[in-house]
PDB file of C-alpha atoms and ligand atoms in Angstrom:
ATOM      1  CA  UNK R   1     -78.477 -21.907 -90.130  1.00 92.00           C
ATOM      2  CA  UNK R   2     -80.565 -19.049 -88.623  1.00 96.00           C
ATOM      3  CA  UNK R   3     -84.348 -19.473 -88.947  1.00 97.00           C
ATOM      4  CA  UNK R   4     -86.269 -16.211 -89.362  1.00 98.00           C
ATOM      5  CA  UNK R   5     -90.068 -16.335 -89.392  1.00 98.00           C
ATOM      6  CA  UNK R   6     -91.833 -13.304 -90.878  1.00 98.00           C
ATOM      7  CA  UNK R   7     -95.593 -13.077 -90.313  1.00 98.00           C
ATOM      8  CA  UNK R   8     -96.912 -10.518 -92.784  1.00 98.00           C
ATOM      9  CA  UNK R   9     -94.028 -11.046 -95.198  1.00 98.00           C
ATOM     10  CA  UNK R  10     -95.605  -8.998 -98.004  1.00 98.00           C
ATOM     11  CA  UNK R  11     -95.862  -5.793 -95.935  1.00 98.00           C
ATOM     12  CA  UNK R  12     -93.525  -3.033 -97.088  1.00 98.00           C
ATOM     13  CA  UNK R  13     -91.782  -2.932 -93.704  1.00 98.00           C
ATOM     14  CA  UNK R  14     -91.290  -6.733 -93.667  1.00 98.00           C
ATOM     15  CA  UNK R  15     -89.854  -6.720 -97.178  1.00 98.00           C
ATOM     16  CA  UNK R  16     -87.333  -4.033 -96.220  1.00 98.00           C
ATOM     17  CA  UNK R  17     -86.393  -5.938 -93.045  1.00 98.00           C
ATOM     18  CA  UNK R  18     -85.984  -9.253 -94.911  1.00 97.00           C
ATOM     19  CA  UNK R  19     -83.691  -7.664 -97.512  1.00 97.00           C
ATOM     20  CA  UNK R  20     -81.488  -6.252 -94.760  1.00 96.00           C
ATOM     21  CA  UNK R  21     -81.344  -9.648 -93.012  1.00 96.00           C
ATOM     22  CA  UNK R  22     -80.259 -11.518 -96.142  1.00 94.00           C
ATOM     23  CA  UNK R  23     -77.207 -13.714 -95.554  1.00 86.00           C
ATOM     24  CA  UNK R  24     -75.895 -17.110 -96.607  1.00 80.00           C
ATOM     25  CA  UNK R  25     -76.712 -18.755 -93.297  1.00 91.00           C
ATOM     26  CA  UNK R  26     -80.348 -17.609 -93.151  1.00 95.00           C
ATOM     27  CA  UNK R  27     -83.535 -19.568 -93.783  1.00 96.00           C
ATOM     28  CA  UNK R  28     -86.654 -17.392 -94.128  1.00 97.00           C
ATOM     29  CA  UNK R  29     -90.135 -18.697 -93.298  1.00 98.00           C
ATOM     30  CA  UNK R  30     -92.437 -16.197 -94.987  1.00 98.00           C
ATOM     31  CA  UNK R  31     -96.139 -16.078 -94.115  1.00 98.00           C
ATOM     32  CA  UNK R  32     -98.715 -13.932 -95.925  1.00 98.00           C
ATOM     33  CA  UNK R  33    -102.303 -14.164 -97.129  1.00 98.00           C
ATOM     34  CA  UNK R  34    -101.751 -13.512-100.838  1.00 98.00           C
ATOM     35  CA  UNK R  35     -99.986 -16.437-102.499  1.00 98.00           C
ATOM     36  CA  UNK R  36     -99.279 -14.281-105.547  1.00 98.00           C
ATOM     37  CA  UNK R  37     -97.591 -11.474-103.578  1.00 98.00           C
ATOM     38  CA  UNK R  38     -95.765 -14.024-101.412  1.00 98.00           C
ATOM     39  CA  UNK R  39     -94.259 -15.717-104.466  1.00 97.00           C
ATOM     40  CA  UNK R  40     -93.019 -12.341-105.761  1.00 97.00           C
ATOM     41  CA  UNK R  41     -91.397 -11.484-102.403  1.00 97.00           C
ATOM     42  CA  UNK R  42     -89.829 -14.966-102.148  1.00 97.00           C
ATOM     43  CA  UNK R  43     -88.516 -14.817-105.739  1.00 96.00           C
ATOM     44  CA  UNK R  44     -87.005 -11.385-105.084  1.00 96.00           C
ATOM     45  CA  UNK R  45     -85.198 -12.633-101.949  1.00 95.00           C
ATOM     46  CA  UNK R  46     -83.960 -15.758-103.766  1.00 94.00           C
ATOM     47  CA  UNK R  47     -82.699 -13.682-106.703  1.00 93.00           C
ATOM     48  CA  UNK R  48     -80.484 -11.713-104.298  1.00 91.00           C
ATOM     49  CA  UNK R  49     -78.756 -15.001-103.424  1.00 83.00           C
ATOM     50  CA  UNK R  50     -77.721 -16.679-100.207  1.00 81.00           C
ATOM     51  CA  UNK R  51     -80.796 -17.357 -98.134  1.00 90.00           C
ATOM     52  CA  UNK R  52     -83.202 -20.296 -98.241  1.00 95.00           C
ATOM     53  CA  UNK R  53     -86.927 -19.475 -98.366  1.00 97.00           C
ATOM     54  CA  UNK R  54     -90.056 -21.386 -97.275  1.00 98.00           C
ATOM     55  CA  UNK R  55     -93.508 -19.897 -97.966  1.00 98.00           C
ATOM     56  CA  UNK R  56     -96.790 -20.397 -96.070  1.00 98.00           C
ATOM     57  CA  UNK R  57    -100.114 -18.913 -97.120  1.00 98.00           C
ATOM     58  CA  UNK R  58    -102.435 -17.771 -94.285  1.00 98.00           C
ATOM     59  CA  UNK R  59    -105.110 -15.216 -93.531  1.00 98.00           C
ATOM     60  CA  UNK R  60    -104.303 -14.281 -89.926  1.00 98.00           C
ATOM     61  CA  UNK R  61    -107.947 -13.497 -89.198  1.00 98.00           C
ATOM     62  CA  UNK R  62    -108.717 -17.183 -89.715  1.00 98.00           C
ATOM     63  CA  UNK R  63    -107.867 -18.128 -86.135  1.00 98.00           C
ATOM     64  CA  UNK R  64    -108.791 -21.786 -86.631  1.00 98.00           C
ATOM     65  CA  UNK R  65    -105.758 -22.175 -88.930  1.00 98.00           C
ATOM     66  CA  UNK R  66    -103.183 -20.796 -86.477  1.00 98.00           C
ATOM     67  CA  UNK R  67    -102.287 -24.068 -84.734  1.00 98.00           C
ATOM     68  CA  UNK R  68    -101.657 -25.947 -87.969  1.00 98.00           C
ATOM     69  CA  UNK R  69     -99.745 -22.971 -89.417  1.00 98.00           C
ATOM     70  CA  UNK R  70     -97.364 -22.840 -86.442  1.00 98.00           C
ATOM     71  CA  UNK R  71     -97.019 -26.639 -86.587  1.00 98.00           C
ATOM     72  CA  UNK R  72     -96.039 -26.517 -90.286  1.00 98.00           C
ATOM     73  CA  UNK R  73     -93.490 -23.767 -89.674  1.00 98.00           C
ATOM     74  CA  UNK R  74     -91.904 -25.450 -86.663  1.00 98.00           C
ATOM     75  CA  UNK R  75     -91.603 -28.742 -88.562  1.00 97.00           C
ATOM     76  CA  UNK R  76     -89.313 -26.897 -91.002  1.00 97.00           C
ATOM     77  CA  UNK R  77     -87.683 -24.710 -88.335  1.00 97.00           C
ATOM     78  CA  UNK R  78     -86.600 -26.817 -85.346  1.00 94.00           C
ATOM     79  CA  UNK R  79     -85.594 -23.534 -83.655  1.00 96.00           C
ATOM     80  CA  UNK R  80     -86.687 -19.977 -84.401  1.00 98.00           C
ATOM     81  CA  UNK R  81     -83.976 -17.336 -84.046  1.00 98.00           C
ATOM     82  CA  UNK R  82     -86.163 -14.366 -84.945  1.00 98.00           C
ATOM     83  CA  UNK R  83     -89.944 -14.153 -85.131  1.00 98.00           C
ATOM     84  CA  UNK R  84     -90.852 -10.869 -86.847  1.00 98.00           C
ATOM     85  CA  UNK R  85     -94.535  -9.905 -86.953  1.00 99.00           C
ATOM     86  CA  UNK R  86     -95.534  -6.970 -89.137  1.00 98.00           C
ATOM     87  CA  UNK R  87     -99.006  -6.880 -90.621  1.00 98.00           C
ATOM     88  CA  UNK R  88    -102.312  -5.122 -90.098  1.00 98.00           C
ATOM     89  CA  UNK R  89    -104.931  -2.859 -91.579  1.00 98.00           C
ATOM     90  CA  UNK R  90    -105.966   0.742 -91.053  1.00 96.00           C
ATOM     91  CA  UNK R  91    -109.577   1.234 -92.089  1.00 93.00           C
ATOM     92  CA  UNK R  92    -110.972   4.741 -91.994  1.00 93.00           C
ATOM     93  CA  UNK R  93    -111.880   5.625 -88.403  1.00 93.00           C
ATOM     94  CA  UNK R  94    -115.248   7.004 -89.554  1.00 93.00           C
ATOM     95  CA  UNK R  95    -116.127   3.611 -91.152  1.00 94.00           C
ATOM     96  CA  UNK R  96    -115.234   1.737 -87.957  1.00 95.00           C
ATOM     97  CA  UNK R  97    -117.320   4.095 -85.798  1.00 94.00           C
ATOM     98  CA  UNK R  98    -120.505   3.146 -87.639  1.00 95.00           C
ATOM     99  CA  UNK R  99    -119.824  -0.410 -88.812  1.00 97.00           C
ATOM    100  CA  UNK R 100    -119.308  -3.131 -86.211  1.00 97.00           C
ATOM    101  CA  UNK R 101    -117.815  -5.584 -88.726  1.00 97.00           C
ATOM    102  CA  UNK R 102    -115.198  -3.045 -89.843  1.00 97.00           C
ATOM    103  CA  UNK R 103    -114.356  -2.185 -86.218  1.00 97.00           C
ATOM    104  CA  UNK R 104    -113.936  -5.855 -85.271  1.00 98.00           C
ATOM    105  CA  UNK R 105    -111.870  -6.564 -88.379  1.00 98.00           C
ATOM    106  CA  UNK R 106    -109.619  -3.654 -87.443  1.00 97.00           C
ATOM    107  CA  UNK R 107    -109.119  -4.975 -83.907  1.00 98.00           C
ATOM    108  CA  UNK R 108    -108.654  -8.603 -84.998  1.00 98.00           C
ATOM    109  CA  UNK R 109    -106.134  -7.722 -87.711  1.00 98.00           C
ATOM    110  CA  UNK R 110    -104.025  -5.491 -85.475  1.00 98.00           C
ATOM    111  CA  UNK R 111    -104.380  -7.155 -82.077  1.00 98.00           C
ATOM    112  CA  UNK R 112    -106.357 -10.374 -81.472  1.00 98.00           C
ATOM    113  CA  UNK R 113    -104.779 -12.359 -84.309  1.00 98.00           C
ATOM    114  CA  UNK R 114    -101.283 -11.296 -83.213  1.00 98.00           C
ATOM    115  CA  UNK R 115    -102.012 -12.465 -79.654  1.00 98.00           C
ATOM    116  CA  UNK R 116    -103.238 -15.809 -80.987  1.00 98.00           C
ATOM    117  CA  UNK R 117    -100.038 -16.305 -83.024  1.00 98.00           C
ATOM    118  CA  UNK R 118     -97.865 -15.252 -80.094  1.00 98.00           C
ATOM    119  CA  UNK R 119     -99.564 -17.663 -77.674  1.00 98.00           C
ATOM    120  CA  UNK R 120     -98.553 -20.493 -80.025  1.00 98.00           C
ATOM    121  CA  UNK R 121     -95.088 -19.284 -81.085  1.00 98.00           C
ATOM    122  CA  UNK R 122     -93.983 -18.213 -77.594  1.00 98.00           C
ATOM    123  CA  UNK R 123     -94.711 -21.677 -76.148  1.00 97.00           C
ATOM    124  CA  UNK R 124     -92.470 -23.161 -78.822  1.00 97.00           C
ATOM    125  CA  UNK R 125     -89.713 -20.548 -78.471  1.00 98.00           C
ATOM    126  CA  UNK R 126     -89.507 -20.562 -74.674  1.00 96.00           C
ATOM    127  CA  UNK R 127     -88.113 -24.111 -74.809  1.00 95.00           C
ATOM    128  CA  UNK R 128     -85.128 -22.873 -76.858  1.00 95.00           C
ATOM    129  CA  UNK R 129     -83.770 -20.521 -74.157  1.00 91.00           C
ATOM    130  CA  UNK R 130     -82.797 -17.911 -76.753  1.00 95.00           C
ATOM    131  CA  UNK R 131     -84.255 -15.963 -79.668  1.00 97.00           C
ATOM    132  CA  UNK R 132     -86.070 -12.733 -80.456  1.00 98.00           C
ATOM    133  CA  UNK R 133     -89.725 -11.904 -80.886  1.00 98.00           C
ATOM    134  CA  UNK R 134     -90.012  -8.545 -82.689  1.00 98.00           C
ATOM    135  CA  UNK R 135     -93.464  -7.111 -83.328  1.00 99.00           C
ATOM    136  CA  UNK R 136     -94.558  -3.942 -85.104  1.00 99.00           C
ATOM    137  CA  UNK R 137     -97.007  -1.948 -82.986  1.00 98.00           C
ATOM    138  CA  UNK R 138     -97.385   1.825 -83.503  1.00 98.00           C
ATOM    139  CA  UNK R 139     -97.055   5.253 -81.919  1.00 98.00           C
ATOM    140  CA  UNK R 140    -100.841   5.358 -82.444  1.00 98.00           C
ATOM    141  CA  UNK R 141    -101.192   3.164 -79.337  1.00 98.00           C
ATOM    142  CA  UNK R 142     -99.589   5.764 -77.055  1.00 98.00           C
ATOM    143  CA  UNK R 143    -102.664   7.977 -76.707  1.00 98.00           C
ATOM    144  CA  UNK R 144    -106.300   7.776 -77.785  1.00 97.00           C
ATOM    145  CA  UNK R 145    -107.056  10.330 -80.501  1.00 96.00           C
ATOM    146  CA  UNK R 146    -110.482  11.025 -81.991  1.00 94.00           C
ATOM    147  CA  UNK R 147    -109.140  10.542 -85.543  1.00 94.00           C
ATOM    148  CA  UNK R 148    -107.740   7.038 -85.027  1.00 95.00           C
ATOM    149  CA  UNK R 149    -108.795   5.485 -81.716  1.00 97.00           C
ATOM    150  CA  UNK R 150    -109.965   2.064 -82.948  1.00 97.00           C
ATOM    151  CA  UNK R 151    -106.673   1.307 -84.708  1.00 98.00           C
ATOM    152  CA  UNK R 152    -104.864   3.037 -81.808  1.00 98.00           C
ATOM    153  CA  UNK R 153    -106.617   0.955 -79.144  1.00 98.00           C
ATOM    154  CA  UNK R 154    -105.643  -2.278 -80.923  1.00 98.00           C
ATOM    155  CA  UNK R 155    -102.004  -1.137 -81.022  1.00 98.00           C
ATOM    156  CA  UNK R 156    -102.193  -0.050 -77.347  1.00 98.00           C
ATOM    157  CA  UNK R 157    -103.460  -3.537 -76.434  1.00 98.00           C
ATOM    158  CA  UNK R 158    -100.659  -5.076 -78.476  1.00 98.00           C
ATOM    159  CA  UNK R 159     -98.003  -2.903 -76.819  1.00 98.00           C
ATOM    160  CA  UNK R 160     -99.256  -3.875 -73.346  1.00 98.00           C
ATOM    161  CA  UNK R 161     -99.440  -7.560 -74.288  1.00 98.00           C
ATOM    162  CA  UNK R 162     -95.840  -7.431 -75.561  1.00 98.00           C
ATOM    163  CA  UNK R 163     -94.633  -5.735 -72.378  1.00 98.00           C
ATOM    164  CA  UNK R 164     -96.120  -8.532 -70.271  1.00 98.00           C
ATOM    165  CA  UNK R 165     -94.764 -11.218 -72.597  1.00 98.00           C
ATOM    166  CA  UNK R 166     -91.298  -9.600 -72.340  1.00 98.00           C
ATOM    167  CA  UNK R 167     -91.344  -9.950 -68.540  1.00 98.00           C
ATOM    168  CA  UNK R 168     -92.632 -13.525 -68.780  1.00 97.00           C
ATOM    169  CA  UNK R 169     -89.952 -14.619 -71.258  1.00 98.00           C
ATOM    170  CA  UNK R 170     -87.063 -12.679 -69.705  1.00 96.00           C
ATOM    171  CA  UNK R 171     -85.882 -15.658 -67.606  1.00 95.00           C
ATOM    172  CA  UNK R 172     -86.167 -17.927 -70.643  1.00 96.00           C
ATOM    173  CA  UNK R 173     -83.595 -15.886 -72.585  1.00 96.00           C
ATOM    174  CA  UNK R 174     -86.090 -14.648 -75.191  1.00 98.00           C
ATOM    175  CA  UNK R 175     -86.019 -10.933 -76.021  1.00 98.00           C
ATOM    176  CA  UNK R 176     -89.345  -9.325 -76.908  1.00 98.00           C
ATOM    177  CA  UNK R 177     -88.975  -6.144 -78.964  1.00 98.00           C
ATOM    178  CA  UNK R 178     -91.870  -3.698 -79.420  1.00 99.00           C
ATOM    179  CA  UNK R 179     -91.476  -1.523 -82.505  1.00 99.00           C
ATOM    180  CA  UNK R 180     -93.371   1.763 -82.651  1.00 98.00           C
ATOM    181  CA  UNK R 181     -93.054   3.421 -86.045  1.00 98.00           C
ATOM    182  CA  UNK R 182     -94.398   6.896 -86.740  1.00 98.00           C
ATOM    183  CA  UNK R 183     -95.499   7.739 -90.294  1.00 98.00           C
ATOM    184  CA  UNK R 184     -94.063   5.289 -92.834  1.00 98.00           C
ATOM    185  CA  UNK R 185     -94.605   5.568 -96.580  1.00 98.00           C
ATOM    186  CA  UNK R 186     -96.194   2.164 -97.371  1.00 98.00           C
ATOM    187  CA  UNK R 187     -99.366   0.930 -99.128  1.00 98.00           C
ATOM    188  CA  UNK R 188    -101.193   1.228 -95.762  1.00 97.00           C
ATOM    189  CA  UNK R 189    -100.710   4.999 -95.816  1.00 97.00           C
ATOM    190  CA  UNK R 190    -100.955   5.501 -99.593  1.00 96.00           C
ATOM    191  CA  UNK R 191    -103.915   7.897 -99.271  1.00 94.00           C
ATOM    192  CA  UNK R 192    -102.370  10.131 -96.606  1.00 95.00           C
ATOM    193  CA  UNK R 193    -100.561  13.345 -97.570  1.00 95.00           C
ATOM    194  CA  UNK R 194     -96.828  12.996 -96.917  1.00 96.00           C
ATOM    195  CA  UNK R 195     -94.617  15.534 -95.102  1.00 96.00           C
ATOM    196  CA  UNK R 196     -91.277  15.938 -93.343  1.00 96.00           C
ATOM    197  CA  UNK R 197     -92.122  13.514 -90.516  1.00 97.00           C
ATOM    198  CA  UNK R 198     -92.416  10.582 -92.938  1.00 98.00           C
ATOM    199  CA  UNK R 199     -89.867   7.756 -93.154  1.00 98.00           C
ATOM    200  CA  UNK R 200     -89.214   5.083 -95.761  1.00 98.00           C
ATOM    201  CA  UNK R 201     -89.671   1.384 -94.904  1.00 98.00           C
ATOM    202  CA  UNK R 202     -85.918   0.952 -95.557  1.00 98.00           C
ATOM    203  CA  UNK R 203     -84.990   3.546 -92.912  1.00 98.00           C
ATOM    204  CA  UNK R 204     -87.400   1.997 -90.409  1.00 98.00           C
ATOM    205  CA  UNK R 205     -85.952  -1.444 -91.188  1.00 98.00           C
ATOM    206  CA  UNK R 206     -82.419  -0.226 -90.382  1.00 98.00           C
ATOM    207  CA  UNK R 207     -83.545   0.749 -86.877  1.00 98.00           C
ATOM    208  CA  UNK R 208     -85.394  -2.549 -86.451  1.00 98.00           C
ATOM    209  CA  UNK R 209     -82.344  -4.637 -87.398  1.00 98.00           C
ATOM    210  CA  UNK R 210     -80.107  -2.680 -84.992  1.00 98.00           C
ATOM    211  CA  UNK R 211     -82.662  -3.074 -82.184  1.00 98.00           C
ATOM    212  CA  UNK R 212     -82.890  -6.851 -82.735  1.00 98.00           C
ATOM    213  CA  UNK R 213     -79.092  -7.137 -82.638  1.00 97.00           C
ATOM    214  CA  UNK R 214     -78.826  -5.013 -79.481  1.00 98.00           C
ATOM    215  CA  UNK R 215     -81.715  -6.871 -77.772  1.00 98.00           C
ATOM    216  CA  UNK R 216     -83.684  -3.656 -77.180  1.00 98.00           C
ATOM    217  CA  UNK R 217     -87.107  -3.753 -75.504  1.00 98.00           C
ATOM    218  CA  UNK R 218     -88.996  -0.866 -77.118  1.00 98.00           C
ATOM    219  CA  UNK R 219     -88.036   1.410 -80.000  1.00 98.00           C
ATOM    220  CA  UNK R 220     -89.627   4.380 -81.695  1.00 98.00           C
ATOM    221  CA  UNK R 221     -88.719   4.486 -85.405  1.00 98.00           C
ATOM    222  CA  UNK R 222     -87.307   6.925 -86.377  1.00 98.00           C
ATOM    223  CA  UNK R 223     -86.222   7.743 -82.806  1.00 98.00           C
ATOM    224  CA  UNK R 224     -87.504  11.379 -82.891  1.00 98.00           C
ATOM    225  CA  UNK R 225     -91.003   9.885 -82.462  1.00 98.00           C
ATOM    226  CA  UNK R 226     -90.132   9.258 -78.806  1.00 98.00           C
ATOM    227  CA  UNK R 227     -89.916  13.041 -78.290  1.00 98.00           C
ATOM    228  CA  UNK R 228     -93.097  13.709 -80.287  1.00 98.00           C
ATOM    229  CA  UNK R 229     -95.077  11.091 -78.367  1.00 98.00           C
ATOM    230  CA  UNK R 230     -93.721  12.259 -75.000  1.00 98.00           C
ATOM    231  CA  UNK R 231     -95.054  15.751 -75.789  1.00 98.00           C
ATOM    232  CA  UNK R 232     -98.375  14.344 -77.063  1.00 97.00           C
ATOM    233  CA  UNK R 233     -98.831  12.219 -73.913  1.00 97.00           C
ATOM    234  CA  UNK R 234     -98.244  15.268 -71.694  1.00 97.00           C
ATOM    235  CA  UNK R 235    -100.756  17.578 -73.404  1.00 97.00           C
ATOM    236  CA  UNK R 236    -103.467  18.230 -70.800  1.00 97.00           C
ATOM    237  CA  UNK R 237    -106.950  16.815 -71.526  1.00 97.00           C
ATOM    238  CA  UNK R 238    -108.609  20.257 -71.644  1.00 97.00           C
ATOM    239  CA  UNK R 239    -106.307  21.162 -74.571  1.00 97.00           C
ATOM    240  CA  UNK R 240    -106.193  17.695 -76.182  1.00 96.00           C
ATOM    241  CA  UNK R 241    -109.982  17.488 -76.564  1.00 95.00           C
ATOM    242  CA  UNK R 242    -109.940  20.682 -78.641  1.00 94.00           C
ATOM    243  CA  UNK R 243    -107.255  19.428 -81.041  1.00 94.00           C
ATOM    244  CA  UNK R 244    -108.259  17.980 -84.381  1.00 87.00           C
ATOM    245  CA  UNK R 245    -105.866  15.047 -84.330  1.00 88.00           C
TER     246      UNK R 245
HETATM  247  N1  LIG X 301     -97.244   2.658 -92.489  1.00 85.24           N
HETATM  248  C1  LIG X 301     -97.256   3.309 -91.338  1.00 85.24           C
HETATM  249  O1  LIG X 301     -97.271   4.564 -91.287  1.00 85.24           O
HETATM  250  C2  LIG X 301     -97.237   2.515 -90.051  1.00 85.24           C
HETATM  251  C3  LIG X 301     -97.062   3.228 -88.839  1.00 85.24           C
HETATM  252  C4  LIG X 301     -97.034   2.529 -87.660  1.00 85.24           C
HETATM  253  C5  LIG X 301     -97.186   1.160 -87.669  1.00 85.24           C
HETATM  254  N2  LIG X 301     -97.371   0.484 -88.838  1.00 85.24           N
HETATM  255  C6  LIG X 301     -97.551  -0.960 -88.784  1.00 85.24           C
HETATM  256  O2  LIG X 301     -96.593  -1.584 -89.600  1.00 85.24           O
HETATM  257  C7  LIG X 301     -97.060  -2.910 -89.934  1.00 85.24           C
HETATM  258  C8  LIG X 301     -96.805  -3.173 -91.395  1.00 85.24           C
HETATM  259  O3  LIG X 301     -97.584  -2.302 -92.188  1.00 85.24           O
HETATM  260  P1  LIG X 301     -97.014  -1.510 -93.453  1.00 85.24           P
HETATM  261  O4  LIG X 301     -96.959  -0.075 -93.106  1.00 85.24           O
HETATM  262  O5  LIG X 301     -95.772  -2.197 -93.927  1.00 85.24           O
HETATM  263  O6  LIG X 301     -98.206  -1.642 -94.469  1.00 85.24           O
HETATM  264  P2  LIG X 301     -98.494  -2.590 -95.758  1.00 85.24           P
HETATM  265  O7  LIG X 301     -97.314  -2.610 -96.663  1.00 85.24           O
HETATM  266  O8  LIG X 301     -99.797  -2.100 -96.281  1.00 85.24           O
HETATM  267  O9  LIG X 301     -98.642  -4.019 -95.120  1.00 85.24           O
HETATM  268  C9  LIG X 301     -99.774  -4.496 -94.459  1.00 85.24           C
HETATM  269  C10 LIG X 301     -99.695  -5.997 -94.585  1.00 85.24           C
HETATM  270  O10 LIG X 301    -100.620  -6.617 -93.711  1.00 85.24           O
HETATM  271  C11 LIG X 301    -101.140  -7.732 -94.415  1.00 85.24           C
HETATM  272  N3  LIG X 301    -102.404  -8.164 -93.806  1.00 85.24           N
HETATM  273  C12 LIG X 301    -103.444  -7.383 -93.420  1.00 85.24           C
HETATM  274  N4  LIG X 301    -104.419  -8.150 -92.904  1.00 85.24           N
HETATM  275  C13 LIG X 301    -103.981  -9.436 -92.971  1.00 85.24           C
HETATM  276  C14 LIG X 301    -104.544 -10.679 -92.614  1.00 85.24           C
HETATM  277  N5  LIG X 301    -105.769 -10.765 -92.068  1.00 85.24           N
HETATM  278  N6  LIG X 301    -103.830 -11.817 -92.829  1.00 85.24           N
HETATM  279  C15 LIG X 301    -102.596 -11.744 -93.396  1.00 85.24           C
HETATM  280  N7  LIG X 301    -102.003 -10.591 -93.744  1.00 85.24           N
HETATM  281  C16 LIG X 301    -102.696  -9.454 -93.545  1.00 85.24           C
HETATM  282  C17 LIG X 301    -101.311  -7.225 -95.846  1.00 85.24           C
HETATM  283  O11 LIG X 301    -101.478  -8.297 -96.731  1.00 85.24           O
HETATM  284  P3  LIG X 301    -102.127  -8.036 -98.195  1.00 85.24           P
HETATM  285  O12 LIG X 301    -101.001  -7.430 -99.002  1.00 85.24           O
HETATM  286  O13 LIG X 301    -102.516  -9.397 -98.638  1.00 85.24           O
HETATM  287  O14 LIG X 301    -103.269  -7.096 -98.028  1.00 85.24           O
HETATM  288  C18 LIG X 301     -99.974  -6.497 -96.009  1.00 85.24           C
HETATM  289  O15 LIG X 301     -98.942  -7.396 -96.372  1.00 85.24           O
HETATM  290  C19 LIG X 301     -98.531  -2.945 -89.497  1.00 85.24           C
HETATM  291  O16 LIG X 301     -98.634  -3.591 -88.251  1.00 85.24           O
HETATM  292  C20 LIG X 301     -98.867  -1.477 -89.311  1.00 85.24           C
HETATM  293  O17 LIG X 301     -99.936  -1.291 -88.404  1.00 85.24           O
HETATM  294  C21 LIG X 301     -97.390   1.136 -90.037  1.00 85.24           C
END
């Protein structure tokens, strides 16, 4: 039986990924901070048949709980085939610029807590000599923008951490996949006006599943974001500083 751990199981992207991973020989280990939402997600997966489901409640910003959380999961999952991490917050940039607590919460939720979990999970997984660690970062980490640089810097840190972890675990047979979505229509972006560049969580999940199967290193989802971000990265500073993005 395949063990799939999903940290941030109630996120829209995680739910879409889990549904597309459903199979008879799968055991999900779902972790999220809201017990109520977690139970709904677990019940939905169970109602679709096939997979087994274990639930774990955790606020990832409570770092002191990480060791016992990973211990509980690995007691139920003697090997982890896929560790999928997809959670975070996106406070208003203007709030974070003037409020230290908001800024730190933003960085902890999108970066520091993920590093803490990965330090613990990767030590466990490297002994298995196979498996996948797939983590949702963002295109926002590719370049600092005045409208979103606190969230973006956390995602940039995460992307760099994952690149290093990928090289470290390469010889151990563990693939580390960095996922960089563009705009996705989820509760995180509920207040943002939608347009033609937007994707559904289901579409993004399709690309994620394919990338896990093909043992890819980095993906932009949908893939056209690679072209957009390449252009954005090449815009000269004297132009970029005048743009309102
Ligand atoms: N939506 C986009 O346009 C977009 C673009 C690029 C990258 N991403 C990334 O995609 C990932 C998933 O986000 P989403 O778009 O699917 O948004 P979402 O549906 O709003 O999911 C965010 C999830 O993060 C959880 N979360 C936040 N802080 C947490 C904490 N301290 N402990 C435990 N769980 C916590 C939330 O739990 P609660 O439900 O309990 O609040 C929620 O399940 C995030 O890493 C996000 O940065 C999203």
